[in-house]
CSV table of C-alpha atoms in Angstrom, one decimal:
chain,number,residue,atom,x,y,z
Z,1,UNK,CA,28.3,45.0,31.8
Z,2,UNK,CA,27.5,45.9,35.3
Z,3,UNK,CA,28.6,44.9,39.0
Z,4,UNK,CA,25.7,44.8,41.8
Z,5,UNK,CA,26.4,47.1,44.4
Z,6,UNK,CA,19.9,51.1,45.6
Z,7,UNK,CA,16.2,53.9,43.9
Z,8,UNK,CA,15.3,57.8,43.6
Z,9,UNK,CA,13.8,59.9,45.9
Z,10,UNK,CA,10.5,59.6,44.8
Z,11,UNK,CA,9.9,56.0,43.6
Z,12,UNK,CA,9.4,55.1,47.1
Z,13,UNK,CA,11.1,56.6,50.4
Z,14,UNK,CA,13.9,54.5,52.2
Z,15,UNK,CA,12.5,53.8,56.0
Z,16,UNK,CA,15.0,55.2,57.5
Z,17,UNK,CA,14.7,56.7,61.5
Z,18,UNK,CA,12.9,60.1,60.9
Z,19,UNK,CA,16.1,61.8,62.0
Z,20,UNK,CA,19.6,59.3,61.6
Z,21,UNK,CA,22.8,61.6,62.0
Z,22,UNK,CA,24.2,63.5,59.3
Z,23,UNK,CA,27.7,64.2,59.0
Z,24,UNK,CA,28.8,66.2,61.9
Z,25,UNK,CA,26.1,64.6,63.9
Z,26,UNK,CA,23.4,67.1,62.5
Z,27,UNK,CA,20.5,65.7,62.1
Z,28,UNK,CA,19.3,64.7,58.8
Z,29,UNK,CA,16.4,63.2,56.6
Z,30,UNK,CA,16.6,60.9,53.7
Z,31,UNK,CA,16.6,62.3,50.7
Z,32,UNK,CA,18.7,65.4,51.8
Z,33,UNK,CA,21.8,65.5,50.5
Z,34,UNK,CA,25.3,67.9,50.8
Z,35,UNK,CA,24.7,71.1,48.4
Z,36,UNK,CA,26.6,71.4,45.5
Z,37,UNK,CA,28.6,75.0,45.3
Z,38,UNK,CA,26.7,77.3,43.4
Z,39,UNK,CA,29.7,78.1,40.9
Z,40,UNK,CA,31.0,75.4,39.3
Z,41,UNK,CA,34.2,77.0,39.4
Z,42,UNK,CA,34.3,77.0,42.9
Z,43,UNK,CA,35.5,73.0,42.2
Z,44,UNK,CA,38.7,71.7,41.6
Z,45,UNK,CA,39.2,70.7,38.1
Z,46,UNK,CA,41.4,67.6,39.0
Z,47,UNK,CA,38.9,66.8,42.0
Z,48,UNK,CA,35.9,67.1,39.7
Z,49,UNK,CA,37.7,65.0,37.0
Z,50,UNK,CA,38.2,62.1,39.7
Z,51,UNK,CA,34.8,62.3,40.8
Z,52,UNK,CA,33.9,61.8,37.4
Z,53,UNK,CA,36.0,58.8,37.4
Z,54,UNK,CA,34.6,57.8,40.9
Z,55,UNK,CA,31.1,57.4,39.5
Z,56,UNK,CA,31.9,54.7,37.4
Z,57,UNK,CA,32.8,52.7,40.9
Z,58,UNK,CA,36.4,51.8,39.0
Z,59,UNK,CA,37.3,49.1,41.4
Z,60,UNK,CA,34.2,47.0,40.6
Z,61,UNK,CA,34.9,47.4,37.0
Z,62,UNK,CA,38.2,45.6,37.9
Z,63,UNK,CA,36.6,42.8,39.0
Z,64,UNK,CA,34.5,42.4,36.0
Z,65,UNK,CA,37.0,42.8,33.7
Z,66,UNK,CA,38.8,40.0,35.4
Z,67,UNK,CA,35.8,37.9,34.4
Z,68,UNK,CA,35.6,39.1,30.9
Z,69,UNK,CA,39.1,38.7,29.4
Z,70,UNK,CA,40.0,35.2,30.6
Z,71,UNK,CA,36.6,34.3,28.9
Z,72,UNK,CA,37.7,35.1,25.6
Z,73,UNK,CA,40.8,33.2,25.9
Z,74,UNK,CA,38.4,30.3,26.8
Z,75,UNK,CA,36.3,31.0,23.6
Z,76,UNK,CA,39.4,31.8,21.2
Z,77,UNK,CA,41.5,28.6,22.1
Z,78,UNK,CA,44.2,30.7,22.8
Z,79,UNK,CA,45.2,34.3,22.6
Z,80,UNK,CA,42.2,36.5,21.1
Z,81,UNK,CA,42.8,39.5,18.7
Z,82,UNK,CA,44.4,41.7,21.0
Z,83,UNK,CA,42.5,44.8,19.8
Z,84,UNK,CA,38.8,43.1,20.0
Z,85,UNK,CA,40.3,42.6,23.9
Z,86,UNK,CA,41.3,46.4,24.1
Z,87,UNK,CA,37.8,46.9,22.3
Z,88,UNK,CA,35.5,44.8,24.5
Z,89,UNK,CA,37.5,46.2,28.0
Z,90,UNK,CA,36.7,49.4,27.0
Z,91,UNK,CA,33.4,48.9,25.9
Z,92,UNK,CA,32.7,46.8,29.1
Z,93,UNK,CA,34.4,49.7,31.4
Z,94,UNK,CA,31.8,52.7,29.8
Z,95,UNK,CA,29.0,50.0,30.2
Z,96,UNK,CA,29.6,49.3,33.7
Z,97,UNK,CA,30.8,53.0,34.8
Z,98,UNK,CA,27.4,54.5,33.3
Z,99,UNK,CA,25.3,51.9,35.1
Z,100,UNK,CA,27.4,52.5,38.5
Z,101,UNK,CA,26.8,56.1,37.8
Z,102,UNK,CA,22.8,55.5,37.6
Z,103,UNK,CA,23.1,53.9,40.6
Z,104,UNK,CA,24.8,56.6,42.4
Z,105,UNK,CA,22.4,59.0,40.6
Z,106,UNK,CA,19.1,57.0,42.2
Z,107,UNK,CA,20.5,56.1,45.6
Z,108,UNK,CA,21.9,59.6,46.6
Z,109,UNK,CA,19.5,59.7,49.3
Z,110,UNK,CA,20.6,56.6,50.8
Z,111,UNK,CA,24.1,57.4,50.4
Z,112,UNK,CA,24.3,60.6,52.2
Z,113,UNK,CA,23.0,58.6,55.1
Z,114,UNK,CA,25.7,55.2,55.1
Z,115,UNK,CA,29.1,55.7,56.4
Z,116,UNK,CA,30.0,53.1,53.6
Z,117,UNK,CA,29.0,55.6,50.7
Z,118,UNK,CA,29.0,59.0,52.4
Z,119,UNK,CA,32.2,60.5,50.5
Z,120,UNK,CA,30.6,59.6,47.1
Z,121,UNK,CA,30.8,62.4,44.9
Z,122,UNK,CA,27.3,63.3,45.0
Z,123,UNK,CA,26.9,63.5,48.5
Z,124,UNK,CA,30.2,65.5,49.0
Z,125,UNK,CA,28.9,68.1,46.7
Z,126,UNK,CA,31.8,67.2,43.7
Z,127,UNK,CA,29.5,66.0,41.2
Z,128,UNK,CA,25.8,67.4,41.2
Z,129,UNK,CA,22.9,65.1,40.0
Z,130,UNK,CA,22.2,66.8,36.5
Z,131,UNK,CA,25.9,66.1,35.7
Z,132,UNK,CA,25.9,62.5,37.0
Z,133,UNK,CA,22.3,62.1,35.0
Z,134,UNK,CA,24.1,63.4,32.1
Z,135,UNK,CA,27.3,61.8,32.3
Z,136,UNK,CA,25.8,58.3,33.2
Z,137,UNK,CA,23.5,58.8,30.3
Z,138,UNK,CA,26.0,59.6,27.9
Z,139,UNK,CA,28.2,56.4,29.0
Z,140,UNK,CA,25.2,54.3,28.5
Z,141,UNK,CA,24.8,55.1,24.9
Z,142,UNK,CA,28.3,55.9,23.7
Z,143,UNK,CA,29.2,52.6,25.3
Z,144,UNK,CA,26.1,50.7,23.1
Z,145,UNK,CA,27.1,52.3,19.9
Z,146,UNK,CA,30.7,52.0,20.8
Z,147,UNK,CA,30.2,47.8,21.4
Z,148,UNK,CA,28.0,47.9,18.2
Z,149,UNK,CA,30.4,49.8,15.4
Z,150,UNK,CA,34.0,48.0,17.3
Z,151,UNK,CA,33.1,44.5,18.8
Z,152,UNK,CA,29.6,43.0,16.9
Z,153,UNK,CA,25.7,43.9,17.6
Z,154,UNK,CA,25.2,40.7,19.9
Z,155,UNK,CA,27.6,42.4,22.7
Z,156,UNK,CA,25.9,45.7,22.6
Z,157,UNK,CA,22.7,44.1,23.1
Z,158,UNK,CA,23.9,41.8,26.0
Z,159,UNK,CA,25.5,45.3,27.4
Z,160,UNK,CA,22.9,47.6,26.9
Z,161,UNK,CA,20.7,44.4,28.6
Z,162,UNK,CA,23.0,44.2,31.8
Z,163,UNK,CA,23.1,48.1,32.1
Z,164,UNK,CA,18.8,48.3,32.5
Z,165,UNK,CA,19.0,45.3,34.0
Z,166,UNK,CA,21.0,46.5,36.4
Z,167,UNK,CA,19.3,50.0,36.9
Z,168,UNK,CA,16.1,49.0,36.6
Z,169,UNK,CA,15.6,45.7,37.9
Z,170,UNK,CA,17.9,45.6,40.9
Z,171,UNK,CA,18.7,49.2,42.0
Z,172,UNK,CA,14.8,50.5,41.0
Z,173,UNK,CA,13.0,47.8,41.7
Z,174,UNK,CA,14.5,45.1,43.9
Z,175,UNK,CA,17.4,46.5,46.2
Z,176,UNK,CA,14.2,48.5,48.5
Z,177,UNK,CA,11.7,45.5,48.0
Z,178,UNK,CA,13.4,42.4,48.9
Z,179,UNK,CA,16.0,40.7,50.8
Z,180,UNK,CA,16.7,38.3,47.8
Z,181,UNK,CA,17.8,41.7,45.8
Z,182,UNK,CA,21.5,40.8,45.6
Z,183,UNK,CA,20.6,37.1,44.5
Z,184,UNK,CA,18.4,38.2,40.9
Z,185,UNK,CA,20.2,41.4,41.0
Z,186,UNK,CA,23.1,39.9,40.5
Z,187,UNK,CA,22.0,38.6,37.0
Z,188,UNK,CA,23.7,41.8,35.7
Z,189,UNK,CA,27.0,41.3,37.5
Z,190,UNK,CA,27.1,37.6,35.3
Z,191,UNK,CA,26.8,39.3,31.9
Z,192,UNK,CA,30.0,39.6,31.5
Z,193,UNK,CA,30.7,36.6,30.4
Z,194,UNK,CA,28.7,36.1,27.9
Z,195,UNK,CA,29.8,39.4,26.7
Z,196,UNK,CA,33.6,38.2,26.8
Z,197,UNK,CA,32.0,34.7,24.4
Z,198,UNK,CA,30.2,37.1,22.2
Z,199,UNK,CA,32.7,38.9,21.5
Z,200,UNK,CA,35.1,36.6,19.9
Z,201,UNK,CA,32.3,34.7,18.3
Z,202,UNK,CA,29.5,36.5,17.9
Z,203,UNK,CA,27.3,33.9,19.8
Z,204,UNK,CA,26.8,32.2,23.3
Z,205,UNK,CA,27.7,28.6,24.3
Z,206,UNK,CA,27.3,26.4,27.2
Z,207,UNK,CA,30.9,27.0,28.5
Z,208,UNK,CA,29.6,30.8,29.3
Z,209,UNK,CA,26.4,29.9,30.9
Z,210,UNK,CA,28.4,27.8,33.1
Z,211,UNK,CA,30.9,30.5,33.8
Z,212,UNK,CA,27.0,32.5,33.9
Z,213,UNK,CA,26.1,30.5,36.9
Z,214,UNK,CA,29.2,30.2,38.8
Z,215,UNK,CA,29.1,34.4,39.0
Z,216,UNK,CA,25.1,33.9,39.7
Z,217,UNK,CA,25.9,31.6,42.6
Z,218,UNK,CA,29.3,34.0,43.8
Z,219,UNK,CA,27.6,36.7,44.4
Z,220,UNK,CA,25.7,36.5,47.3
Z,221,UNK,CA,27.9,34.4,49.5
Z,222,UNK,CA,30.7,37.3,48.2
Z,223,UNK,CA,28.5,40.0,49.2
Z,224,UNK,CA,26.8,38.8,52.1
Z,225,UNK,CA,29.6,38.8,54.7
Z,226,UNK,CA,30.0,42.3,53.7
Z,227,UNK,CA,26.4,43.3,54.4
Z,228,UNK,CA,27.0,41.6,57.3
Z,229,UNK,CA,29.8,44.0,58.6
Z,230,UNK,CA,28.0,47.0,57.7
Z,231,UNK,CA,24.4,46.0,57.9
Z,232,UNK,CA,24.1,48.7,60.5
Z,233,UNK,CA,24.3,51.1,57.8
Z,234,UNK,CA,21.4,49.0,55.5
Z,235,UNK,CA,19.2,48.7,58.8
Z,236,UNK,CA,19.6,52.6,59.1
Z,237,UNK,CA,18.2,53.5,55.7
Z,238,UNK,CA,15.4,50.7,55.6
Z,239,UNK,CA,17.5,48.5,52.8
Z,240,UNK,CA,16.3,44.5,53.3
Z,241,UNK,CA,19.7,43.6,52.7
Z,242,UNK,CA,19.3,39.7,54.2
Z,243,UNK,CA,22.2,40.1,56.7
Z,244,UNK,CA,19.8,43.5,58.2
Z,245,UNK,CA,16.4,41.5,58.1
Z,246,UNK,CA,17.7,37.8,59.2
Z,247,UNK,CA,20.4,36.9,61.9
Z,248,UNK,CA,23.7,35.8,61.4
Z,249,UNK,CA,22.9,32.0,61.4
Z,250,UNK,CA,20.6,32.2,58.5
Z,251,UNK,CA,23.2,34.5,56.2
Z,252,UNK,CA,25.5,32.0,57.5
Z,253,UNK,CA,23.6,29.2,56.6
Z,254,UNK,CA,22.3,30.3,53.0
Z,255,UNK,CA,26.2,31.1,52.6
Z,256,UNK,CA,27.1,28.1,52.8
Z,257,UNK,CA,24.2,26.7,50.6
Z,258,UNK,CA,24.8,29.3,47.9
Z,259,UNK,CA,29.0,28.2,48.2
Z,260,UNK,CA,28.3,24.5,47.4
Z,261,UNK,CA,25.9,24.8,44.4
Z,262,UNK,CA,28.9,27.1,43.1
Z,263,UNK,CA,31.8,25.1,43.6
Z,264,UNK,CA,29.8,22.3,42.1
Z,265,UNK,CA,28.9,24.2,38.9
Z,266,UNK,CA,32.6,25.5,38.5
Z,267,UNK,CA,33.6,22.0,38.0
Z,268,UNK,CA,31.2,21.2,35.3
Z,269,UNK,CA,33.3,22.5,32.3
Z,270,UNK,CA,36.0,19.6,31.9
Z,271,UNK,CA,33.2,17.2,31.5
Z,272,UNK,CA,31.6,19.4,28.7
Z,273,UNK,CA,34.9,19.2,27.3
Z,274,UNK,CA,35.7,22.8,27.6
Z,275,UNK,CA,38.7,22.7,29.8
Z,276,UNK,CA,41.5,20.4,30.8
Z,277,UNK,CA,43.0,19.3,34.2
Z,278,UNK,CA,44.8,22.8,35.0
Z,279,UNK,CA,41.0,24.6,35.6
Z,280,UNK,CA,39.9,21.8,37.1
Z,281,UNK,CA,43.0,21.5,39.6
Z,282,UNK,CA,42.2,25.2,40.6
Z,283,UNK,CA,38.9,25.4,40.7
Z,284,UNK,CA,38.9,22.0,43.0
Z,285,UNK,CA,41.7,23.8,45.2
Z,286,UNK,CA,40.2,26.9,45.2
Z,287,UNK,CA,36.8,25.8,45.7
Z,288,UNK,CA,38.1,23.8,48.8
Z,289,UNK,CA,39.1,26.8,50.6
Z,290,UNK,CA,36.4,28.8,49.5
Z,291,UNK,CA,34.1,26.4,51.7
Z,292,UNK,CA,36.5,25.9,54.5
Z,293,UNK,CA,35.8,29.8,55.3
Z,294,UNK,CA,32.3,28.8,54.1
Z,295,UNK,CA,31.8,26.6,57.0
Z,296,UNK,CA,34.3,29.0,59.5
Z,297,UNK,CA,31.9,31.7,59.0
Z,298,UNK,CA,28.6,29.3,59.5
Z,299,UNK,CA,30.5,27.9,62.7
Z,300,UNK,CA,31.1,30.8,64.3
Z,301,UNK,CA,27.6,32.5,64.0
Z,302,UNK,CA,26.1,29.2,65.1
Z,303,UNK,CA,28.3,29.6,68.8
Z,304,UNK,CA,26.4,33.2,68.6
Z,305,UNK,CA,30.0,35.0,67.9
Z,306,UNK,CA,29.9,38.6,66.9
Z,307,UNK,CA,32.0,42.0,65.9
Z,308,UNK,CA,35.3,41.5,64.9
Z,309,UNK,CA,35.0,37.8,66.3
Z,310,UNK,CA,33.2,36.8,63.7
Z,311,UNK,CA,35.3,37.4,60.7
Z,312,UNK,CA,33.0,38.0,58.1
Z,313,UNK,CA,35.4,39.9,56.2
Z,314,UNK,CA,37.5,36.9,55.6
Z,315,UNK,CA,35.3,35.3,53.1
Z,316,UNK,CA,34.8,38.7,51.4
Z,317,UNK,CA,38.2,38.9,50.7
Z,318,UNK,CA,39.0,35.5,49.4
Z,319,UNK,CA,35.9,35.6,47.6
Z,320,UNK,CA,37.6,38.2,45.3
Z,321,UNK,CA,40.5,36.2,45.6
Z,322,UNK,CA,38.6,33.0,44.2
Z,323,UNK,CA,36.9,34.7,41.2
Z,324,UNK,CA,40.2,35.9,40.4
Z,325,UNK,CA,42.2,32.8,40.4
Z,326,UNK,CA,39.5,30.7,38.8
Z,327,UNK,CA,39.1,33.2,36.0
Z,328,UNK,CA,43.2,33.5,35.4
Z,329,UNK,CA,42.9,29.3,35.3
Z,330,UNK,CA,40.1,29.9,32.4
Z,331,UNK,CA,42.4,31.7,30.5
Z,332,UNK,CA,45.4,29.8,30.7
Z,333,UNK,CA,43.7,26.5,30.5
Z,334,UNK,CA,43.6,26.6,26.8
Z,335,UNK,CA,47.5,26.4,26.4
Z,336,UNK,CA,47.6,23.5,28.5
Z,337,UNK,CA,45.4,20.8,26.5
C-alpha cells in the first residue's frame, strides 16, 4: 500500500551538473551524502525516534488511508467491523512506511542534492542507511505477515504487490528512465483500494477497479503541478520528471487530458449500481472544479505565464482536496440509498 513520490547509487548515476551546490553552498557530487555521527549516542533519542517516523513519509500515508477506509464502507454496505478497519489501517500504514522508507533508502543521493528532500533523515545524518535498510525491511515483512494472520491472505498479497511494485518498478526502474514514471508508477499509489475491498470481502469487484482508475488517472495531474514548481530541483539531479523535460504547455495540456478521463471514470459507479445520488452529486461538483483549475492552469501556460503567476500550486492543493471529498462521499453514500 504505497504513495508514489527515485534508485541507488549504483544502479545507474543521476545526471546531475558535475558539481550542483551542497548545503552551505559547498560543492557536492551525487551520491555524497551528510555523514552520520560516528556514535550513535551522539543522536537524540526523541530526534532519532521521529526520524524513524519520518521515513515512513507519514503525511502520504494520510492520503492513502483516506482512500482505503471509505472503500470498505463502500464494500460493507455500511459500517465495517471496526477492528478489521483498525486492522487494515495499520497494516496499510507499515506497508506504505516500509516502501517510503525504500525509497528514501535508494534515492539518498538525489536527495542530498533537492531542496525539496534535503532535511530527510538520511541526508541530515539522523538515520544512517543500514538502519533505514533494516528498518524498511522489517516494515515490509512484519506488515505482510501482519495483513496475512489479522485481515485475510488476499490483502497481504495485494500489499506486499504495491510495496515491490512501488520499489522496484517506479523508484528502481522507472522514476530515472522516463518521463511517464509518475503515470505507471502510480499503479502502486491505486492499490489501496482494492486492499480496502479485500479486506471486507476477501475478493475484488468492479466498484474498486473503478475507484482503481480514478486514483490511476489522479495522480499525475495531482502531481504534475507540483513537479512543475520545483522541477528545478528534478532538472538538477537529471530526474525526467515531464514538467523538467517538456514545457509548461504540454504538462498543462496532458493535465487537462489526464483530468477529463478521471472525472469521467468517477462517475461510472451509479450506473454499475454501486452508489446512489449523494457520490454522484459530489463527484459531479467536485469534478467541476477540479477542471475549472484544470483549464486555469492550461490557460495560463498557453499566455506563456510563469513563477508565482502561474499558480500551479492551486491544483495541487485541491487535488488533495478532491480525493478527499470524493472518497468521504464513498463512504457515506451507502447510508443514503
Amino acid at each position: 500500500m504505497t504513495a508514489v513520490e527515485s534508485r541507488p547509487a549504483g544502479g545507474g548515476t543521476a545526471h546531475a551538473s558535475p558539481t550542483p551546490e551542497g548545503r552551505g553552498g559547498t560543492p557536492m557530487a551525487v551520491g555524497e551524502f551528510a555523514q552520520v555521527p560516528g556514535n550513535p549516542g551522539e543522536r537524540p533519542f526523541g530526534a532519532r525516534v521521529k526520524g524513524f517516523v519520518a521515513l515512513t513519509k507519514p503525511r502520504v500515508i494520510e492520503l492513502l488511508l483516506m482512500t482505503t477506509v471509505p472503500v470498505m464502507f463502500l464494500a460493507a454496505k455500511g459500517v465495517p467491523d471496526l477492528w478489521l478497519v483498525l486492522a487494515t489501517c495499520i497494516g496499510g500504514y507499515l506497508s506504505a512506511g516500509g516502501a517510503a522508507a525504500f525509497n528514501m533508502y535508494l534515492d539518498r543521493d538525489i536527495d542530498a542534492l533537492m531542496d525539496r528532500t534535503s532535511q530527510r533523515p538520511l541526508i541530515t545524518g539522523m538515520v544512517s542507511p543500514r538502519e533505514c535498510l533494516v528498518f524498511a525491511t522489517a516494515l515490509a515483512v512484519g506488515s505482510t505477515a501482519w495483513f496475512w494472520y489479522l485481515v485475510n491472505p488476499l490483502s497481504a498479497m495485494l500489499s506486499l504487490g504495491a510495496l515491490l511494485f512501488y520499489v522496484v518498478v517506479y523508484t528502481m526502474i522507472l522514476k530515472r528512465r522516463t518521463s511517464q514514471n509518475i503515470v505507471w508508477g502510480g499503479i502502486a499509489g491505486c492499490m489501496p483500494v482494492f486492499i480496502g475491498w479485500s479486506s471486507v470481502t476477501n475478493s475484488v469487484s468492479w466498484a474498486s477497479f473503478v475507484l482503481f482508475l480514478v486514483i490511476f488517472f489522479w495522480t499525475p495531474p495531482h502531481y504534475w503541478p507540483l513537479s512543475m514548481k520545483v522541477k528545478d530541483d528534478y532538472e538538477r539531479v537529471g530526474v525526467p520528471m515531464l514538467p523538467a523535460v517538456a514545457g509548461n504547455k504540454v504538462v498543462a495540456r496532458q493535465i487537462v487530458a489526464y483530468s477529463w478521463v478521471m472525472v469521467a471514470v468517477s462517475l461510472l459507479l451509479q450506473p454499475l449500481g454501486y452508489t446512489g445520488w449523494f457520490y454522484t452529486a459530489v463527484a459531479l461538483v467536485c469534478g467541476g472544479f477540479w477542471l475549472k483549475e484544470a483549464h486555469g492552469l492550461q490557460a495560463r501556460a498557453k499566455a506563456g505565464i510563469t513563477g508565482a503567476k502561474l499558480k500551479e500550486m492551486r491544483l495541487f492543493h485541491w487535488s488533495i482536496t478532491y480525493v478527499s471529498l470524493l472518497f468521504v462521499a464513498v463512504a457515506v453514500d451507502p447510508f443514503l440509498r
